Tab-separated table of C-alpha atoms in Angstrom:
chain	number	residue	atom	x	y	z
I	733	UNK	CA	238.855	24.203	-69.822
I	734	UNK	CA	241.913	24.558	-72.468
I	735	UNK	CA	241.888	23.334	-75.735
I	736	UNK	CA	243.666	20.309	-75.054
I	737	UNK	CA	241.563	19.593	-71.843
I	738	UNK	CA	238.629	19.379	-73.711
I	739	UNK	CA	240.114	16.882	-76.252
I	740	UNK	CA	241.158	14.902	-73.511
I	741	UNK	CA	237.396	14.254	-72.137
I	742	UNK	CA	236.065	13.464	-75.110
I	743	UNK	CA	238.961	10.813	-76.382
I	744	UNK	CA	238.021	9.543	-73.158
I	745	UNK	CA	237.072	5.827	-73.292
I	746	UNK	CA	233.463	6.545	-71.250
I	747	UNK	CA	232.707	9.403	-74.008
I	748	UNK	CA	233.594	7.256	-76.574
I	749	UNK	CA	231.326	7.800	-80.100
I	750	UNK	CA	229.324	10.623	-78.473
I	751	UNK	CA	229.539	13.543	-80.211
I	752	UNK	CA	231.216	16.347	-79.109
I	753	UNK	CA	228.605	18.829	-78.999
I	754	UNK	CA	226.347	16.575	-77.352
I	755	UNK	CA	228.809	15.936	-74.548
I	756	UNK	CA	228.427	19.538	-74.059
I	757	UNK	CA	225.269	20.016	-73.429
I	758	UNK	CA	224.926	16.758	-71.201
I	759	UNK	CA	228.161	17.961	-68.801
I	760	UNK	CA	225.999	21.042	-68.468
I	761	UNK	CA	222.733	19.130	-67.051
I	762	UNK	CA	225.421	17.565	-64.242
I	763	UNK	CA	227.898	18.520	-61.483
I	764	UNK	CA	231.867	18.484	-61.875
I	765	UNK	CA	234.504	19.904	-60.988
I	766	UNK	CA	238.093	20.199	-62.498
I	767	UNK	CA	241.449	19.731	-60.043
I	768	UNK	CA	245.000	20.822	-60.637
I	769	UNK	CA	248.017	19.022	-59.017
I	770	UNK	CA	251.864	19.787	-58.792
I	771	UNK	CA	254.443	17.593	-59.895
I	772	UNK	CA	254.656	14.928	-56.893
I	773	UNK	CA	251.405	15.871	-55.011
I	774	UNK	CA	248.980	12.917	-53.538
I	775	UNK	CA	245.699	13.047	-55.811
I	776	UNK	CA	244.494	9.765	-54.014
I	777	UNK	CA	245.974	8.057	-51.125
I	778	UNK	CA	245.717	3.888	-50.870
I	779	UNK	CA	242.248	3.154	-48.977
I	780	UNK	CA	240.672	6.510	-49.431
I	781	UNK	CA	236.909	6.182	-50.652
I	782	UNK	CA	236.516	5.837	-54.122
I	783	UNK	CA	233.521	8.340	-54.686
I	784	UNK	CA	234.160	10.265	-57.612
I	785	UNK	CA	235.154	10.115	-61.230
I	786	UNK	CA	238.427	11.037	-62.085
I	787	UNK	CA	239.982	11.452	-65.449
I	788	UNK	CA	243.338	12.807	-66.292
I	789	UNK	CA	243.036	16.179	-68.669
I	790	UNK	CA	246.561	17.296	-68.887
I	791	UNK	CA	250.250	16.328	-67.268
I	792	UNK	CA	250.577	12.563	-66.165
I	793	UNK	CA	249.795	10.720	-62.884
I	794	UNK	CA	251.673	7.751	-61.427
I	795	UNK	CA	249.950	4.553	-59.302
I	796	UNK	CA	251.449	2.336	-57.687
I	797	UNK	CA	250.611	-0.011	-54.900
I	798	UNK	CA	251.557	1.265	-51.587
I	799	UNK	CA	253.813	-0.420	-48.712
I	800	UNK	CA	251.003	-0.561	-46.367
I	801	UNK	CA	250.047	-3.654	-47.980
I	802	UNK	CA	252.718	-5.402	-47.840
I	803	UNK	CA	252.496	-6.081	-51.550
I	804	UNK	CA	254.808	-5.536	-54.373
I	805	UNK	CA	255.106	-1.996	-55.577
I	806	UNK	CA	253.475	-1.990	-59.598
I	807	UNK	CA	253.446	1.650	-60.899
I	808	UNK	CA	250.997	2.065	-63.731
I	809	UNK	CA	251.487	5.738	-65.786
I	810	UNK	CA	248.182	7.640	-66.453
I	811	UNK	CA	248.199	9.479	-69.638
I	812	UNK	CA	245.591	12.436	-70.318
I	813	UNK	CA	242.326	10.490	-71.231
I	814	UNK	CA	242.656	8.026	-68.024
I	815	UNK	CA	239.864	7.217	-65.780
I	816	UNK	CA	241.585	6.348	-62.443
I	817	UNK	CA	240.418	3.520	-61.053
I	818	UNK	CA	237.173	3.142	-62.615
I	819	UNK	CA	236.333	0.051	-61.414
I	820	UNK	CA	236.178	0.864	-57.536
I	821	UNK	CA	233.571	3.146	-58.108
I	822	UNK	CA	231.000	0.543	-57.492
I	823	UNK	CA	231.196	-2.904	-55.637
I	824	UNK	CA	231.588	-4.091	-52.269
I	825	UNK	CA	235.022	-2.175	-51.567
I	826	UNK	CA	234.553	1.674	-52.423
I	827	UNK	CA	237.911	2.229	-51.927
I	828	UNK	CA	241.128	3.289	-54.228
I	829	UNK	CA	243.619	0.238	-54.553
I	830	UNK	CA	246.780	2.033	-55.143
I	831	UNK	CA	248.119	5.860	-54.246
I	832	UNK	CA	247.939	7.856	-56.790
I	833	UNK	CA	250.682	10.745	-57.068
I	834	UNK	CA	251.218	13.679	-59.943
I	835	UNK	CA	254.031	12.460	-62.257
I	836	UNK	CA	254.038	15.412	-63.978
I	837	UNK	CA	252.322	19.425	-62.867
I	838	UNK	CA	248.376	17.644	-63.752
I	839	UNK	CA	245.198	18.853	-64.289
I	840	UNK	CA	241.718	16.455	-63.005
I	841	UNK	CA	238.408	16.122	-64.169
I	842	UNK	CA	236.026	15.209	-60.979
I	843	UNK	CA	232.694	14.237	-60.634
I	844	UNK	CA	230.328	12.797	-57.686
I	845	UNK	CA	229.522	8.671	-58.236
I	846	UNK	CA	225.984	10.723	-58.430
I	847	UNK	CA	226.495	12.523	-60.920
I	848	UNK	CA	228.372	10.012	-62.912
I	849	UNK	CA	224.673	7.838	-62.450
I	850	UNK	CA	222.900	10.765	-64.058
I	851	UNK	CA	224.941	10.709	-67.127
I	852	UNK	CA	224.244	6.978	-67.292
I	853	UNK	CA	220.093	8.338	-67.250
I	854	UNK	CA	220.671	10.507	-69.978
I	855	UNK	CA	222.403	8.706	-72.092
I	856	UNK	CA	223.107	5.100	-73.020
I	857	UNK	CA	226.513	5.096	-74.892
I	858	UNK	CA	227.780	6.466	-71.698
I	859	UNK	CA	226.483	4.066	-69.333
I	860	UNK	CA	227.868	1.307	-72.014
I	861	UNK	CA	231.215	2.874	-72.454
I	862	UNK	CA	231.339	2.420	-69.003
I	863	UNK	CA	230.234	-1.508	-68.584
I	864	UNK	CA	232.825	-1.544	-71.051
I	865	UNK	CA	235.167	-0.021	-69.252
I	866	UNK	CA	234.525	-2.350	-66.359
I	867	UNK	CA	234.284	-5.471	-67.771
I	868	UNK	CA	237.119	-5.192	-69.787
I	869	UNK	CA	238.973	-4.866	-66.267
I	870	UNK	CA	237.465	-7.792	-64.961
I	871	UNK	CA	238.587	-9.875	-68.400
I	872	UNK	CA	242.110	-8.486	-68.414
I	873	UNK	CA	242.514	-9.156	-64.110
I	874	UNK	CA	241.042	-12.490	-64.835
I	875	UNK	CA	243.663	-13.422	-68.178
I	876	UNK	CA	246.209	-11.802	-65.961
I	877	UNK	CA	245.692	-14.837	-62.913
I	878	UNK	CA	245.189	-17.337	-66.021
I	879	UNK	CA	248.900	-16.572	-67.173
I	880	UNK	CA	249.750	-16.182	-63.430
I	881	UNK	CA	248.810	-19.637	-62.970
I	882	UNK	CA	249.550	-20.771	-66.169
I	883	UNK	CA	253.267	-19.572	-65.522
I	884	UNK	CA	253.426	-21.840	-62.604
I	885	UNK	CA	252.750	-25.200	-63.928
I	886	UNK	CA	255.284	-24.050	-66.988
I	887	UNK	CA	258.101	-23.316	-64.235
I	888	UNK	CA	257.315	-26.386	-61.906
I	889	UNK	CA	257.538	-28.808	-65.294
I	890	UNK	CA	260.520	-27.033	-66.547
I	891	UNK	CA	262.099	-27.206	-63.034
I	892	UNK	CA	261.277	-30.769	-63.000
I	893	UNK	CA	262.921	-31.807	-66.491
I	894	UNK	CA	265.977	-29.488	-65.279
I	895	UNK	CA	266.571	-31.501	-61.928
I	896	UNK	CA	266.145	-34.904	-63.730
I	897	UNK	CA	269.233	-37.043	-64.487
I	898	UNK	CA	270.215	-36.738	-68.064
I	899	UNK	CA	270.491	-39.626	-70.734
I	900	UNK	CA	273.778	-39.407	-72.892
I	901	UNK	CA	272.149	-37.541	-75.936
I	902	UNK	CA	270.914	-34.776	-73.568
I	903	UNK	CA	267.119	-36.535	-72.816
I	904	UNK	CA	266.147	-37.552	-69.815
I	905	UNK	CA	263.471	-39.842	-68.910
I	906	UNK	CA	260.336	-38.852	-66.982
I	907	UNK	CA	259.785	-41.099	-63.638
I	908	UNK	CA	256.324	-40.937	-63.249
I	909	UNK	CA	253.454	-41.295	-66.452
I	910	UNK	CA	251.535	-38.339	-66.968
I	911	UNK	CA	248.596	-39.143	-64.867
I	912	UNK	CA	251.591	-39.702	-61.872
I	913	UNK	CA	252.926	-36.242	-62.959
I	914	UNK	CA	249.839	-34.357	-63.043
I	915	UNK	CA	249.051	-35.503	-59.747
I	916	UNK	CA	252.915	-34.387	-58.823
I	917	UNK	CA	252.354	-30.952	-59.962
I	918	UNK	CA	248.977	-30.975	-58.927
I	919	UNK	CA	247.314	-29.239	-62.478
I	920	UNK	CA	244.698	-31.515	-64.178
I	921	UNK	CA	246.563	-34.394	-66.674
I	922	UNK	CA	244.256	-32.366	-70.534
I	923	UNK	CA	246.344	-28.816	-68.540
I	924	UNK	CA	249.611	-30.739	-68.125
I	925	UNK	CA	250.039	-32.040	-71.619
I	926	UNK	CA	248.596	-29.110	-73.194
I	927	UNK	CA	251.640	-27.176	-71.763
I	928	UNK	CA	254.023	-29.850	-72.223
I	929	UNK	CA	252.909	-29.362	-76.101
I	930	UNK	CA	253.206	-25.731	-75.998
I	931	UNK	CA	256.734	-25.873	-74.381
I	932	UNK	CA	257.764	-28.250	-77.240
I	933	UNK	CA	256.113	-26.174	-80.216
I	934	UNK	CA	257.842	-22.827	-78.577
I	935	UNK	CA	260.702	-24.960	-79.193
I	936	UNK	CA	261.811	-25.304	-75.539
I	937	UNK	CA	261.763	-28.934	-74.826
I	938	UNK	CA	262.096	-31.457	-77.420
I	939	UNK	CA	260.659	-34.426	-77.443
I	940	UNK	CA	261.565	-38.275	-78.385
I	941	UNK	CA	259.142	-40.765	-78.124
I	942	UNK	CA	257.029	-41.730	-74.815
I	943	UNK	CA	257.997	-40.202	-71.844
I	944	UNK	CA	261.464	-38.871	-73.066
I	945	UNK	CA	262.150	-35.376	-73.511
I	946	UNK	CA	265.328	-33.147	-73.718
I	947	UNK	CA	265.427	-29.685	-72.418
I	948	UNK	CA	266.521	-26.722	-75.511
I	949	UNK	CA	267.283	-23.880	-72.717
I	950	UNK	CA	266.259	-23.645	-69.051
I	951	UNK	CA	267.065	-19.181	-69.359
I	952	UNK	CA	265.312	-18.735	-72.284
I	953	UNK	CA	261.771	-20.849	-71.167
I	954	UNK	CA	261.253	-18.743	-67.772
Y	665	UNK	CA	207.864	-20.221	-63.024
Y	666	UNK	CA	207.761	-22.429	-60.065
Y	667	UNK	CA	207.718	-20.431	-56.401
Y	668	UNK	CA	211.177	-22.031	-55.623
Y	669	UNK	CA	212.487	-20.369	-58.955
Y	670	UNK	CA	210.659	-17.187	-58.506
Y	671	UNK	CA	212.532	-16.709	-55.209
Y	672	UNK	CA	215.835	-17.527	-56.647
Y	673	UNK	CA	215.083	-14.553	-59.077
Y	674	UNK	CA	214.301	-11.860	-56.469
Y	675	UNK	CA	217.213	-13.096	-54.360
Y	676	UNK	CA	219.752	-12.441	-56.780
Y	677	UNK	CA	221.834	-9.597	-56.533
Y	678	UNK	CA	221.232	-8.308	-59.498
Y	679	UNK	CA	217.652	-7.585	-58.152
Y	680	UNK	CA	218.657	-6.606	-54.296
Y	681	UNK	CA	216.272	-3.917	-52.430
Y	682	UNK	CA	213.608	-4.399	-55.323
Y	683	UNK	CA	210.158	-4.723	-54.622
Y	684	UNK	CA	209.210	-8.171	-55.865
Y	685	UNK	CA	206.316	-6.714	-57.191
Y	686	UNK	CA	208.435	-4.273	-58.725
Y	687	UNK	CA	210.778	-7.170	-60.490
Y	688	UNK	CA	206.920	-8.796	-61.967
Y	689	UNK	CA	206.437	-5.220	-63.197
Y	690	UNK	CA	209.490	-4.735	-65.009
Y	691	UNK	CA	210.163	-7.997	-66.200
Y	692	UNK	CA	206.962	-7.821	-68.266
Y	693	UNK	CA	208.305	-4.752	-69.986
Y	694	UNK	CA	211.415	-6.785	-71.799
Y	695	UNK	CA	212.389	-10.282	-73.071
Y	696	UNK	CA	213.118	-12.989	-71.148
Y	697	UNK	CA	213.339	-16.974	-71.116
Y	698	UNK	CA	213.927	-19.941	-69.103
Y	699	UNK	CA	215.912	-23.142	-70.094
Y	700	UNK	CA	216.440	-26.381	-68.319
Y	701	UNK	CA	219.674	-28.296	-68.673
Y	702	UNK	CA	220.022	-32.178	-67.267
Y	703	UNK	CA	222.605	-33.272	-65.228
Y	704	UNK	CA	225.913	-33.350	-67.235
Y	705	UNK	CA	224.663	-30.851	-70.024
Y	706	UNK	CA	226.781	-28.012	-71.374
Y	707	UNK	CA	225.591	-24.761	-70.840
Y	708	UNK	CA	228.344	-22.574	-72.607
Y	709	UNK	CA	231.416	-23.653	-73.821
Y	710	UNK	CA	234.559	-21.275	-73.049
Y	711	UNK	CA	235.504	-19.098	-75.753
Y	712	UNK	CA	231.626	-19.176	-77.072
Y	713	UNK	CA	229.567	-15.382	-77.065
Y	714	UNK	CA	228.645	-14.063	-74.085
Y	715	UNK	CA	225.651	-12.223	-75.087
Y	716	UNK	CA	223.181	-13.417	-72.764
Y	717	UNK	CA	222.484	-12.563	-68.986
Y	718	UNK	CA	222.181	-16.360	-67.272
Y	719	UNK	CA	221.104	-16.676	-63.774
Y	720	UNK	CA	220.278	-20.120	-61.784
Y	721	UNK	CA	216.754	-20.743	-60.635
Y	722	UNK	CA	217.438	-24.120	-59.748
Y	723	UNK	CA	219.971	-26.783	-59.189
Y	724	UNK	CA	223.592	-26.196	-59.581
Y	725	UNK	CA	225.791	-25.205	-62.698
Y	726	UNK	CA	229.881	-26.535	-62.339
Y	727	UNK	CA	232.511	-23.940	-64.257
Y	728	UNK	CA	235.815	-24.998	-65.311
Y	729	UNK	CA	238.913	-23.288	-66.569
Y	730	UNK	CA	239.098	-25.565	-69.597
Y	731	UNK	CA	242.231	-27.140	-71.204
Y	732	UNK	CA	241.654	-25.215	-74.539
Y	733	UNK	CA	244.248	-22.428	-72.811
Y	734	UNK	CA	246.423	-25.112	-71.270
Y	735	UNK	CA	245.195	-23.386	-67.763
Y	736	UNK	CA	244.708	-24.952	-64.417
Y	737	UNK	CA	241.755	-26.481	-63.811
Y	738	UNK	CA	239.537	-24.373	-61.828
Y	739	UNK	CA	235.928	-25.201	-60.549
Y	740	UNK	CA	233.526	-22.975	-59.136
Y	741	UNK	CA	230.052	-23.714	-58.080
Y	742	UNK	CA	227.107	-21.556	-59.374
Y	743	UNK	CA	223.933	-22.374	-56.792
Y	744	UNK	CA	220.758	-20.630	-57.271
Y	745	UNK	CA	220.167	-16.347	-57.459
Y	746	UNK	CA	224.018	-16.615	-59.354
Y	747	UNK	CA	224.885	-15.019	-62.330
Y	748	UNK	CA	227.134	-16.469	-64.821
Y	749	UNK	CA	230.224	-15.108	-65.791
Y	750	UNK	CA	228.342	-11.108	-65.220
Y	751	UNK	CA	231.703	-9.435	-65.589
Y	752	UNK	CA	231.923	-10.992	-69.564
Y	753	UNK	CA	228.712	-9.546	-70.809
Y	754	UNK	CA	230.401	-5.791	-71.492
Y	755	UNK	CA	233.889	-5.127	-72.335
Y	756	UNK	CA	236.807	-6.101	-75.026
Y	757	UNK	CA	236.346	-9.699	-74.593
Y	758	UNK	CA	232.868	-10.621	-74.946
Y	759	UNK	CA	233.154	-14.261	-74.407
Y	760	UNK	CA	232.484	-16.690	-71.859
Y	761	UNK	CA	236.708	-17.566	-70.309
Y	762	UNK	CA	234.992	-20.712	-68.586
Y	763	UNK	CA	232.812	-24.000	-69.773
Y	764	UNK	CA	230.009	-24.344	-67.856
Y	765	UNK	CA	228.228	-27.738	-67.241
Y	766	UNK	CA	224.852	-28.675	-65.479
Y	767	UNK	CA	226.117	-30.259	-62.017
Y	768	UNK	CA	222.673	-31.132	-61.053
Y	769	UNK	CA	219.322	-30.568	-63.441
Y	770	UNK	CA	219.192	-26.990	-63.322
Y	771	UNK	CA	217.269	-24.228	-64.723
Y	772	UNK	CA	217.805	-21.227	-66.070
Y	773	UNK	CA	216.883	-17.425	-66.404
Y	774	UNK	CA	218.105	-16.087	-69.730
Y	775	UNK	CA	217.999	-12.544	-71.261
Y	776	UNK	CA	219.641	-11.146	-73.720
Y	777	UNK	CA	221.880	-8.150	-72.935
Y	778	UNK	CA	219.805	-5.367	-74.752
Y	779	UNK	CA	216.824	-6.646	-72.883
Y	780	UNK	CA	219.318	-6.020	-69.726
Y	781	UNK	CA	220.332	-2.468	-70.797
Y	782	UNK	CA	216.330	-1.914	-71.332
Y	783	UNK	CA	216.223	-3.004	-67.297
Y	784	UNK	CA	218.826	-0.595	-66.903
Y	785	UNK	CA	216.812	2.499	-68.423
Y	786	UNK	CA	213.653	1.174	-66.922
Y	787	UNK	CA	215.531	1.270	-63.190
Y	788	UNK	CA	218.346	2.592	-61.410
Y	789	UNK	CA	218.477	-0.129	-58.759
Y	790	UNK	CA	219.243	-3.236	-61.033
Y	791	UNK	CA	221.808	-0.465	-63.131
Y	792	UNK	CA	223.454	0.066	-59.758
Y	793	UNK	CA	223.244	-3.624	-58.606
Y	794	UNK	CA	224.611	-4.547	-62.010
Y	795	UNK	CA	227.862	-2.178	-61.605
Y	796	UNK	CA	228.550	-3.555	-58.226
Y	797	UNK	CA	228.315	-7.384	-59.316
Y	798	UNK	CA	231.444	-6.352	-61.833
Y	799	UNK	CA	232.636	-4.049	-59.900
Y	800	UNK	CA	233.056	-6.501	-56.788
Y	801	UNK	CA	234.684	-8.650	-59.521
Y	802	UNK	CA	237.193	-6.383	-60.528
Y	803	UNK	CA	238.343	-5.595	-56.466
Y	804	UNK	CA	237.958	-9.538	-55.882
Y	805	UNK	CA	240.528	-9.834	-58.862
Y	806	UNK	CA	242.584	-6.956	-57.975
Y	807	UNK	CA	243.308	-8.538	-54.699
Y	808	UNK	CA	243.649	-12.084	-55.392
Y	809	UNK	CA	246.422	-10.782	-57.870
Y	810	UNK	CA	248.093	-8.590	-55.169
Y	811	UNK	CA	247.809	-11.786	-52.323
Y	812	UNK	CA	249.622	-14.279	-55.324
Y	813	UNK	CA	252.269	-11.436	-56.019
Y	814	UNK	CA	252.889	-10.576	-52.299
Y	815	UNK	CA	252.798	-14.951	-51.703
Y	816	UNK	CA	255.786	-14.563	-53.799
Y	817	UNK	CA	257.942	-12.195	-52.429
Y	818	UNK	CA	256.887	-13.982	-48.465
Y	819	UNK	CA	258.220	-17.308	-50.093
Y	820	UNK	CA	261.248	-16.063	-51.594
Y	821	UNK	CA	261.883	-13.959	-48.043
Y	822	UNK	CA	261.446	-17.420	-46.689
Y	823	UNK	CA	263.078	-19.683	-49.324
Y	824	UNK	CA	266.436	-17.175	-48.475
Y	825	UNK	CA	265.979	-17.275	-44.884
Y	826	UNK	CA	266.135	-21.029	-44.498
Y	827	UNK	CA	269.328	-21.286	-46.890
Y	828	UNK	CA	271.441	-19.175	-44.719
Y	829	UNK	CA	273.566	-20.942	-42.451
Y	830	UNK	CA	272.418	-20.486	-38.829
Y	831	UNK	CA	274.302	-19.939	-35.490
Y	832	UNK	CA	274.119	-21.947	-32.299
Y	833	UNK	CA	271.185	-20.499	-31.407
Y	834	UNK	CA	269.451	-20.617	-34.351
Y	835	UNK	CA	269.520	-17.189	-35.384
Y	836	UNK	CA	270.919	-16.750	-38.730
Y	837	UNK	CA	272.663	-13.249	-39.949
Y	838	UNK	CA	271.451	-11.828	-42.931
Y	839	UNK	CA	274.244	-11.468	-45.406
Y	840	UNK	CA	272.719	-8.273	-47.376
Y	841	UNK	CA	271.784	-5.046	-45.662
Y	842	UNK	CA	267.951	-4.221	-46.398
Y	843	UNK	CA	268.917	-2.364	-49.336
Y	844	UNK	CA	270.797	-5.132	-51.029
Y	845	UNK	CA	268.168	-7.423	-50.478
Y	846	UNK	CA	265.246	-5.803	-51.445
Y	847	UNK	CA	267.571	-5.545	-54.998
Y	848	UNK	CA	268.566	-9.234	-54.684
Y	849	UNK	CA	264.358	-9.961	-54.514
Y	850	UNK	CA	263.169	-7.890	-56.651
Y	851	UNK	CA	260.998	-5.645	-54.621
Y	852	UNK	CA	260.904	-2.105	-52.918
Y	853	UNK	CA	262.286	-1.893	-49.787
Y	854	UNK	CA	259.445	-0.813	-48.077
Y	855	UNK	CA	257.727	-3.628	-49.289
Y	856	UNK	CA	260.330	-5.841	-48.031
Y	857	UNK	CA	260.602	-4.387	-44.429
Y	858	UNK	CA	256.512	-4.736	-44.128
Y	859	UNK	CA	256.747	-8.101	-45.565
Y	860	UNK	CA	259.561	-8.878	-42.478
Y	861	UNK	CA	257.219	-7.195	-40.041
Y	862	UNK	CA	254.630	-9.292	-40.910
Y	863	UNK	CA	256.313	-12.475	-40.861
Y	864	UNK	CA	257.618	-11.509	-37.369
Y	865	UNK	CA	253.749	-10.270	-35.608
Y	866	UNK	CA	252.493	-13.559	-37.227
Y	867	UNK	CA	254.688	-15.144	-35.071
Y	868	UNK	CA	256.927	-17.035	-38.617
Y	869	UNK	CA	260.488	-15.074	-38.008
Y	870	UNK	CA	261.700	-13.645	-34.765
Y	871	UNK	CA	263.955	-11.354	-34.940
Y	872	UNK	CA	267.149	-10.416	-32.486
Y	873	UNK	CA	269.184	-6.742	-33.196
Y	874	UNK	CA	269.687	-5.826	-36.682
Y	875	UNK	CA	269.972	-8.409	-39.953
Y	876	UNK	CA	269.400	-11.535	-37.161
Y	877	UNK	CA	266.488	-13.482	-37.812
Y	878	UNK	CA	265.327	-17.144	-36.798
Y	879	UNK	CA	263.398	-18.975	-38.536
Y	880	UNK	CA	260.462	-20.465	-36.472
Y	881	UNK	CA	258.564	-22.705	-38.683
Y	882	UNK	CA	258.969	-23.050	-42.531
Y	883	UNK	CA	256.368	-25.149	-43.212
Y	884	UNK	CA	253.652	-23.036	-40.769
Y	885	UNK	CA	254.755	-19.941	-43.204
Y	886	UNK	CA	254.461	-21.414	-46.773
């Protein structure tokens, strides 16, 4: 392994505060392999099994989810460091998400699921670096749906206040109460005000007295 | 612990393929409790630590996106052998995203996570059970992400479809080549012709030469 390579595995998020030395000796007591690929070659195709550790040593790769699908395309860029897909190593579906191509002429780091559970046995900071790893998937998926969601109520309440008639000073009066409204948009009434009073504080909407509320700029809010 | 609670316990997955005797064994080598909640009692309150391992012996726990995040509401049952929130225990964010109330009386398992990391060193089947619990959570994410981004691109497909004016017999002529369109939604044009194909085998659009489509039932599709 080059120079660079090998400061590529250990800035790697599951080696994280082990010391280099000792990462030595423990990659010695396992398997692993390393992989190079040319600028545009498949290193993973969409719905291959997901049985061994990759991590990007040199070059770039590119993910993005494939056609098959149906779905849209979302390329993510893998910089040296990278696991790929860490978090379909284990679970229910063993199976890579997204093709994964060579962006740039790469170079892999590869090791067996079994393997990869060894490591956990022999040391701790590994198997921790990677329930890190992991869960901090699972919290940014999760935050991701939350603004997903989130995004919708903002857009049906802002589409709402856009199609209702206006009042000569620019307001327009809302023709249901909240409770009526929440049940309109179908969002809990606490979820409905709270983003009525974030739209207003992000400047947005602007509101004057009960129930009446003028609308700053439709482009900027969506 | 009661027999009812004790089999709640082995039946959880964090504990699959263990030898019950094996689970007595082990869980007298760490730290553990148990803590009953009455009907209507908070468990954890979103945003508080999530330092603890929780699983329900008995009754049944109610989560809720709360309005703290101005979020839709969301509710998800937690019935006996169920973790809570697993997936928040590791990682970045190391906080519960949820409140969690008693929905019945209900009691708990409780462990604090070095005890569970002490599990993890004493045996490889609860380490391994333990990745695929939040590794099942990051593919269940990962897809329910992909299914609301590819809902989108199905309604706008649909949305467009319906505005077009139609001919006598009911096909209407799509005014963009693929190309165009996949530009005018936003989305690779593979995506969009698989998106089309599916529409059409699940029986939505029907489709007659090239860039004719008809509309079969709008409110079947959405």
């Amino acid at each position: 392994m080059m120079v660079e390579e090998q400061s590529s595995l250990t800035e790697c998020a599951l080696f994280q505060s082990l010391d280099p030395g000792r990462l030595t000796s423990l990659l010695g007591r396992v398997r692993y392999g390393r992989r190079q690929y040319a600028l545009g070659e498949t290193v993973v195709r969409s719905g291959e099994a997901c049985d061994h550790l990759r991590i990007v040593l040199s070059g770039m790769l590119r993910s993005e989810m494939t056609d098959e699908n149906g779905q849209v395309v979302e390329v993510e860029m893998l910089a040296p460091s990278r696991c790929v897909a860490p978090g379909f190593l284990f679970g229910r579906d063993r199976r890579f998400p997204v093709e994964v191509k060579a962006h740039q002429d790469s170079s892999l780091f590869i090791m067996e699921r079994g393997s990869l559970i060894a490591l956990f046995r022999l040391d701790d900071t590994i198997l921790e670096n990677f329930l890190d790893i992991v869960s901090s998937q699972v919290q940014f998926l999760a935050r991701r749906l939350e603004e997903m969601a989130f995004g919708t109520i903002r857009k049906k309440i802002l589409d709402y206040l856009h199609d209702l008639s206006r009042e000569k000073d620019g307001y327009c009066r809302l023709d249901r109460n909240l409770e009526e409204l929440s049940g309109f948009f179908g969002v809990a009434r606490p979820s409905l005000s709270r983003v009525l009073g974030q739209l207003e504080r992000e400047g947005f909407i602007q509101r004057k007295g009960r129930g009446r509320y003028r609308l700053v700029s439709l482009d900027k809010a969506q």
